[in-house]
Short mmCIF file of N, CA and C in Angstrom, two decimals:
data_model
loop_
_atom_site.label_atom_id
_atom_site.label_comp_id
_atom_site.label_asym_id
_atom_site.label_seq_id
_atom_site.Cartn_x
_atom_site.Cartn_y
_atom_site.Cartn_z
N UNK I 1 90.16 61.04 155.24
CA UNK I 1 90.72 60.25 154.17
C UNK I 1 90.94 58.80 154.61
N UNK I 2 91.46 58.59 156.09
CA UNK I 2 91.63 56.92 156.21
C UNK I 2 90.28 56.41 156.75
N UNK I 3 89.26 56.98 156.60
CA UNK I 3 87.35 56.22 156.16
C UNK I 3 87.56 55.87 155.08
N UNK I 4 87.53 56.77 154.08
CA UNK I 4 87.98 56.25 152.75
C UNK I 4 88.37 55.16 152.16
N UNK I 5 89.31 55.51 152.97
CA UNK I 5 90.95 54.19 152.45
C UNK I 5 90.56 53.17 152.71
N UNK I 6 89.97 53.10 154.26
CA UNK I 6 89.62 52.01 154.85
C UNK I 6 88.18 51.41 154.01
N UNK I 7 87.40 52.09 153.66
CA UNK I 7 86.05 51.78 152.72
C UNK I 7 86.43 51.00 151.46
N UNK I 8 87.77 51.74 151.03
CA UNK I 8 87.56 51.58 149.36
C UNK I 8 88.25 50.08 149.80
N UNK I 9 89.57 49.67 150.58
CA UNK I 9 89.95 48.44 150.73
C UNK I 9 88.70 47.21 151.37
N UNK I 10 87.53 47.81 151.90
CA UNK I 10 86.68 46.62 152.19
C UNK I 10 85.92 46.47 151.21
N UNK I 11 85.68 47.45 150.60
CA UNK I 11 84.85 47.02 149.20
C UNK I 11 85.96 46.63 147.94
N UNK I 12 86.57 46.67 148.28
CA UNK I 12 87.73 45.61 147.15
C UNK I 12 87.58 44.04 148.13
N UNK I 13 88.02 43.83 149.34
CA UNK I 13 87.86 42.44 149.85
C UNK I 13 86.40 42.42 149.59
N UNK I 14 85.37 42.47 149.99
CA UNK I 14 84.00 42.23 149.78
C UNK I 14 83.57 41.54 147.91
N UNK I 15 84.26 42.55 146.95
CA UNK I 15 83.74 42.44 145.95
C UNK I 15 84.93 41.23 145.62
N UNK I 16 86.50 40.66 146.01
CA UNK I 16 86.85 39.59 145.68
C UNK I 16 86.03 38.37 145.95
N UNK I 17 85.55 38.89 146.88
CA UNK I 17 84.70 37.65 147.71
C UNK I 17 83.44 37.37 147.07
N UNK I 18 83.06 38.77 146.51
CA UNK I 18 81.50 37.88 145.45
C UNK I 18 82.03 37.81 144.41
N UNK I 19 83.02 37.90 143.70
CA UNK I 19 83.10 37.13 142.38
C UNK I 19 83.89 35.82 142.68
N UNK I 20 84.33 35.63 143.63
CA UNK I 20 84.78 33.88 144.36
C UNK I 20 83.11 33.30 144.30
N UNK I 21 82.34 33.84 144.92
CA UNK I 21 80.91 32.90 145.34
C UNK I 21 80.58 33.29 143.95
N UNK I 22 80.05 34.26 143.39
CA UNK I 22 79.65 33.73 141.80
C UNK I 22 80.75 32.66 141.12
N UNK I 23 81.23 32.52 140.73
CA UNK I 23 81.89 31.45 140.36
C UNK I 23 81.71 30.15 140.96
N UNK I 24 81.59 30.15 142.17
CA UNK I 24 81.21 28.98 143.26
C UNK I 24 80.06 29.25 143.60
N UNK I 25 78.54 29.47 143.27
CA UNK I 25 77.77 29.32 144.41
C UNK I 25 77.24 28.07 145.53
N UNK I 26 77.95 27.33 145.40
CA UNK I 26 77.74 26.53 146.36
C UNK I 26 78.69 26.54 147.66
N UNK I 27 79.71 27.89 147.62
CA UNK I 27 80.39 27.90 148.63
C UNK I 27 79.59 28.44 149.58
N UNK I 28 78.45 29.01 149.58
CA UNK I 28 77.66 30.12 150.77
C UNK I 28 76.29 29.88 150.33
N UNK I 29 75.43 29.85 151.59
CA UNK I 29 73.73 29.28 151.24
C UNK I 29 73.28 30.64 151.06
N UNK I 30 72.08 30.55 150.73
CA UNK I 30 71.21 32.16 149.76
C UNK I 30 71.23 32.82 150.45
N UNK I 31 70.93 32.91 151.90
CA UNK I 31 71.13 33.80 152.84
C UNK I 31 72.55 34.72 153.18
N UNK I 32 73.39 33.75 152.95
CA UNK I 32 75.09 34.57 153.13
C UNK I 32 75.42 35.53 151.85
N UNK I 33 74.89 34.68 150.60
CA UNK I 33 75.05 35.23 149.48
C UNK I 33 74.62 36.84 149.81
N UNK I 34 73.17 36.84 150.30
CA UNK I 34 72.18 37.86 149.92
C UNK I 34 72.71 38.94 151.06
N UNK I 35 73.21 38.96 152.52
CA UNK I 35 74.13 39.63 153.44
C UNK I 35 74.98 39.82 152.54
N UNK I 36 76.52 38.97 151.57
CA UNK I 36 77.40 39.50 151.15
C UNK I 36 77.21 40.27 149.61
N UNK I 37 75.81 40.54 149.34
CA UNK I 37 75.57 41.23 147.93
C UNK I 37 75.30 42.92 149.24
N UNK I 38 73.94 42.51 149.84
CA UNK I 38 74.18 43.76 150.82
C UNK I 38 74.93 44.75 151.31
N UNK I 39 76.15 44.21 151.65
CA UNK I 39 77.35 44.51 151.86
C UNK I 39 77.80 45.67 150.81
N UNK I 40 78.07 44.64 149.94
CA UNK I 40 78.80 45.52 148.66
C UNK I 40 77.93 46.67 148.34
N UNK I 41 76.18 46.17 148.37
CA UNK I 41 75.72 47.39 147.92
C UNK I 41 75.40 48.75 149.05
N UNK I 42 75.80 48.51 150.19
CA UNK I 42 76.50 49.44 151.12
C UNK I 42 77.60 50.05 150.88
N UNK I 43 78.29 49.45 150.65
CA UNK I 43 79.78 50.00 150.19
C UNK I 43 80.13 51.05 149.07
N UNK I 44 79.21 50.28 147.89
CA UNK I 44 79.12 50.77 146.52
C UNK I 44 78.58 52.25 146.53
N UNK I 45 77.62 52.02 147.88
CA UNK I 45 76.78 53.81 147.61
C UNK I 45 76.95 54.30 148.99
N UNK I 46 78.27 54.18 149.61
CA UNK I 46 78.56 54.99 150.42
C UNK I 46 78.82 56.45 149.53
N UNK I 47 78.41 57.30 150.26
CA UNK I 47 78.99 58.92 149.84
C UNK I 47 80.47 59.29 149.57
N UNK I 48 81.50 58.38 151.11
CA UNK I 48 82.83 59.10 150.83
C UNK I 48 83.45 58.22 149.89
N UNK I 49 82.89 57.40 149.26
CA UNK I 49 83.67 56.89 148.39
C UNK I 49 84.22 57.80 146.95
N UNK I 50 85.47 58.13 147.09
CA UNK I 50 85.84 58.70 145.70
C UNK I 50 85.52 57.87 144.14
N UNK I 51 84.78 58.56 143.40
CA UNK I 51 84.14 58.06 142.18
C UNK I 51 85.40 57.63 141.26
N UNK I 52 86.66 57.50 141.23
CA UNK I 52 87.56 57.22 140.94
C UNK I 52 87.86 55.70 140.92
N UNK I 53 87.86 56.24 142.64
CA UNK I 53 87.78 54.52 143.43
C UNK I 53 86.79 53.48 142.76
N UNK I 54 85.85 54.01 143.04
CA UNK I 54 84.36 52.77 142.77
C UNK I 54 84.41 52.59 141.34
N UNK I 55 85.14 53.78 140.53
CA UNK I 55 84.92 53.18 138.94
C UNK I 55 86.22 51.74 138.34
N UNK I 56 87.19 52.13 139.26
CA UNK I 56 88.27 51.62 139.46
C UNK I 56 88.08 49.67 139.63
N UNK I 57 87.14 49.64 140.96
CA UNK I 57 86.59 48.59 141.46
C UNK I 57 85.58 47.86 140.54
N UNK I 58 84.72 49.10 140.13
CA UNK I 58 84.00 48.05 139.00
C UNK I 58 84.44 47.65 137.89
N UNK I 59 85.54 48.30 137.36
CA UNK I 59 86.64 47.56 136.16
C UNK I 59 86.87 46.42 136.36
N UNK I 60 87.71 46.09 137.20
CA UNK I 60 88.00 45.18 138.01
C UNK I 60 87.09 43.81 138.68
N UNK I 61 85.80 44.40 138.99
CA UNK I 61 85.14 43.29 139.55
C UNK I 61 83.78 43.09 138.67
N UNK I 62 83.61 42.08 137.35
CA UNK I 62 82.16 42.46 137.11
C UNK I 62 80.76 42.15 137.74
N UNK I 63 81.30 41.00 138.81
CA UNK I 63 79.87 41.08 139.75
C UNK I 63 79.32 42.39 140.47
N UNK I 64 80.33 43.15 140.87
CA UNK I 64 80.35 44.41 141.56
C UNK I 64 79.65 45.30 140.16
N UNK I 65 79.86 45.21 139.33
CA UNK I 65 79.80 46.37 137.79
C UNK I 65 78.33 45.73 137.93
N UNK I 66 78.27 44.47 137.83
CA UNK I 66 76.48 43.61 137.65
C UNK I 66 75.79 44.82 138.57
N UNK I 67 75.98 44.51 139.72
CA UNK I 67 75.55 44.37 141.21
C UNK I 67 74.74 46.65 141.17
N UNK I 68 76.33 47.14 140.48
CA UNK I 68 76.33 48.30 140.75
C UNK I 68 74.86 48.90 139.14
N UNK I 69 74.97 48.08 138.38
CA UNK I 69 74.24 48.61 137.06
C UNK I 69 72.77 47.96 137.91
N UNK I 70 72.63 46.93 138.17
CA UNK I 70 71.09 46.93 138.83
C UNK I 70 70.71 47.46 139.92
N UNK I 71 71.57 48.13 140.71
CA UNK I 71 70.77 49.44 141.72
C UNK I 71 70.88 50.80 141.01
N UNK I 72 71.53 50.98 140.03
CA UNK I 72 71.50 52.76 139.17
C UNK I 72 71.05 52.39 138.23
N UNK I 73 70.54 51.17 137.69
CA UNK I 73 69.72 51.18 136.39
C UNK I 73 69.00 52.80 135.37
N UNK I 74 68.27 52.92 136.51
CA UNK I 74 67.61 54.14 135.87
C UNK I 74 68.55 55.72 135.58
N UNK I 75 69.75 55.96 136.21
CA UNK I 75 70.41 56.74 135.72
C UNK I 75 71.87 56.19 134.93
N UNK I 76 72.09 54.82 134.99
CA UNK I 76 73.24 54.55 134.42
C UNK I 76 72.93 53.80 133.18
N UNK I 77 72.32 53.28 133.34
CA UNK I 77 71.78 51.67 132.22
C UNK I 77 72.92 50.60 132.34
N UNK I 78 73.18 50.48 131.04
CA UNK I 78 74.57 49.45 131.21
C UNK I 78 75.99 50.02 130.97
N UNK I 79 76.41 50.81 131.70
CA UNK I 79 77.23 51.31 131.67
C UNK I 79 78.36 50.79 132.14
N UNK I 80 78.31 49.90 132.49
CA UNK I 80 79.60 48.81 132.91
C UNK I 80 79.58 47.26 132.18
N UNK I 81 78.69 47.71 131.21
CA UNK I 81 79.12 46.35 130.73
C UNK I 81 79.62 46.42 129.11
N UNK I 82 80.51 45.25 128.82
CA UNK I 82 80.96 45.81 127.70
C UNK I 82 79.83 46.72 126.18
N UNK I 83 80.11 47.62 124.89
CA UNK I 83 79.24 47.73 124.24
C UNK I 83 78.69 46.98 123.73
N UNK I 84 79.52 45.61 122.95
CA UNK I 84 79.02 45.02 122.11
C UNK I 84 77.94 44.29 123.05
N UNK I 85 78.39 43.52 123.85
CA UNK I 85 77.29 42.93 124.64
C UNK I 85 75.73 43.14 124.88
N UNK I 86 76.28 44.87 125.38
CA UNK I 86 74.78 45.98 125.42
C UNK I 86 73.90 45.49 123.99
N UNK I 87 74.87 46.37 123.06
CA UNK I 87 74.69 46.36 122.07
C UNK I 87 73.48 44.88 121.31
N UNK I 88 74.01 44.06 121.17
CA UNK I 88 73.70 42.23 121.07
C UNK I 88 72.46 41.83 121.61
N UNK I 89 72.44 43.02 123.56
CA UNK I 89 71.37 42.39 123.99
C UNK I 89 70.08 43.08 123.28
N UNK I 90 70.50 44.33 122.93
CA UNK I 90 69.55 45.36 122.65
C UNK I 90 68.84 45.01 121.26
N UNK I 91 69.50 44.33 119.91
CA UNK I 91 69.16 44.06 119.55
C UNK I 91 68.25 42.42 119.01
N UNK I 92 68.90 41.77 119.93
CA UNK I 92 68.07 40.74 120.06
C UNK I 92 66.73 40.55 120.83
N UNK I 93 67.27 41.66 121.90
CA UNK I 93 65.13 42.16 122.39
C UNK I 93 64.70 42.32 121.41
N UNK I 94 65.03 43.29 120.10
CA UNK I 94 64.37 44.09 119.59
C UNK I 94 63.52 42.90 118.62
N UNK I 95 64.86 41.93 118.06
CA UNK I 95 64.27 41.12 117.18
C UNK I 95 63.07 39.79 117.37
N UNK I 96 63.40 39.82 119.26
CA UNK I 96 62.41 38.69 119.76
C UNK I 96 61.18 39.37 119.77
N UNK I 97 60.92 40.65 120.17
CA UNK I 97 60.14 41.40 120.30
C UNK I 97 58.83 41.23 118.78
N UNK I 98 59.98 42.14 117.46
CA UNK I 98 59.22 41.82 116.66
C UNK I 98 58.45 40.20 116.11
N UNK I 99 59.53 39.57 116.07
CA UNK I 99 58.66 38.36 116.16
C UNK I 99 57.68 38.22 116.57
N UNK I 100 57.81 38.01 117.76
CA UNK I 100 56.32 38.11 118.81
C UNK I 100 54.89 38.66 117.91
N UNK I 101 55.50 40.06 117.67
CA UNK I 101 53.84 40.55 117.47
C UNK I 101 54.08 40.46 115.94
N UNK I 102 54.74 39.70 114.91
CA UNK I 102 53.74 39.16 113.86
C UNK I 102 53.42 37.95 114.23
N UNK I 103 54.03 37.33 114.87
CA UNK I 103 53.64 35.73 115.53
C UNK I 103 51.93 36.25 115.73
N UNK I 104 52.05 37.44 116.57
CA UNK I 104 50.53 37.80 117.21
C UNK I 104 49.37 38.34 116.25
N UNK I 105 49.84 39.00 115.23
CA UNK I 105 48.89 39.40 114.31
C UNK I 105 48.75 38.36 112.95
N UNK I 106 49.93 37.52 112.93
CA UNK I 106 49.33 35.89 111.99
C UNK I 106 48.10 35.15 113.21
N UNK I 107 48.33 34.92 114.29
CA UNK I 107 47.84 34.36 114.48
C UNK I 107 45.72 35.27 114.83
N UNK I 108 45.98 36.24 114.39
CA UNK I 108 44.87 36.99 114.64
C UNK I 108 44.12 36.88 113.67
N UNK I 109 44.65 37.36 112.28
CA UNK I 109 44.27 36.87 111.14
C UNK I 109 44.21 35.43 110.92
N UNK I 110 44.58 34.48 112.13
CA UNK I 110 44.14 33.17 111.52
C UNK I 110 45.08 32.31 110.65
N UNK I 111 46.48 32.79 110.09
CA UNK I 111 47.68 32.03 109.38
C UNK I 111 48.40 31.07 110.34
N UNK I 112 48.17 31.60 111.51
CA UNK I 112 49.37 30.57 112.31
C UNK I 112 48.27 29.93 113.68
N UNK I 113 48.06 28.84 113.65
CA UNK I 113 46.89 28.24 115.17
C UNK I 113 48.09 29.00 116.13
N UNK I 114 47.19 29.70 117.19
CA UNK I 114 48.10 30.05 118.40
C UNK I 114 49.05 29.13 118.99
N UNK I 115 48.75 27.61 118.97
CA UNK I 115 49.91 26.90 119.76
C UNK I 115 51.51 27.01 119.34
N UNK I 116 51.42 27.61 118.07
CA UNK I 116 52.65 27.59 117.27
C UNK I 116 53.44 29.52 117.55
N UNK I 117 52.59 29.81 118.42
CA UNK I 117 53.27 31.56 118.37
C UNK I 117 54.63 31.74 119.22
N UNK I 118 55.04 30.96 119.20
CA UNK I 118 56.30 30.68 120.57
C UNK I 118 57.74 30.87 119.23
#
């Protein structure tokens, strides 16, 4: 239990510390950044971490919630980020999307010169 303890308190200092440098990135060059994202994502997928803990932490930290939704993408999606947001992004793909391909089939049929399909 004090691995644990000791884990879950460095990944709380770690993850204060990347939402200080997101907010600031000019406090740490790309290289420190990219060691202190490392870090966290060590931390984040340690085993003894109680799922309590880490859900706890990503409430709390949303660079860590960022950080943690783009390494579980494929079994979590956006699960840490608010709905509406999800929600907003999901449908504004959807709507850039459609655009696109009548942009693409006017301009196939010849209604719109391609320079204008943007």
């Amino acid at each position: 239990m004090a691995i644990a303890t000791s884990r879950i308190e460095n990944l709380i200092a770690m993850t204060q510390l990347l939402e200080r440098v997101d907010a600031n990135p000019a406090l740490v060059g790309a290289a420190q950044y990219r060691k202190l994202v490392q870090t966290v994502q060590a931390l984040i997928d340690a085993d003894d971490l109680p799922g309590d803990a880490l859900l706890a932490v990503l409430r709390a930290s949303p660079a860590a919630a960022q950080l943690y939704e783009n390494l579980h993408y494929e079994r979590s999606g956006l699960s840490q980020s608010p709905l509406e947001l999800a929600i907003a992004s999901e449908l504004s793909a959807r709507r850039l999307l459609s655009r696109l391909q009548q942009n693409s089939r006017d301009a196939q049929q010849g209604l719109v010169p391609p320079s204008n399909m943007a």
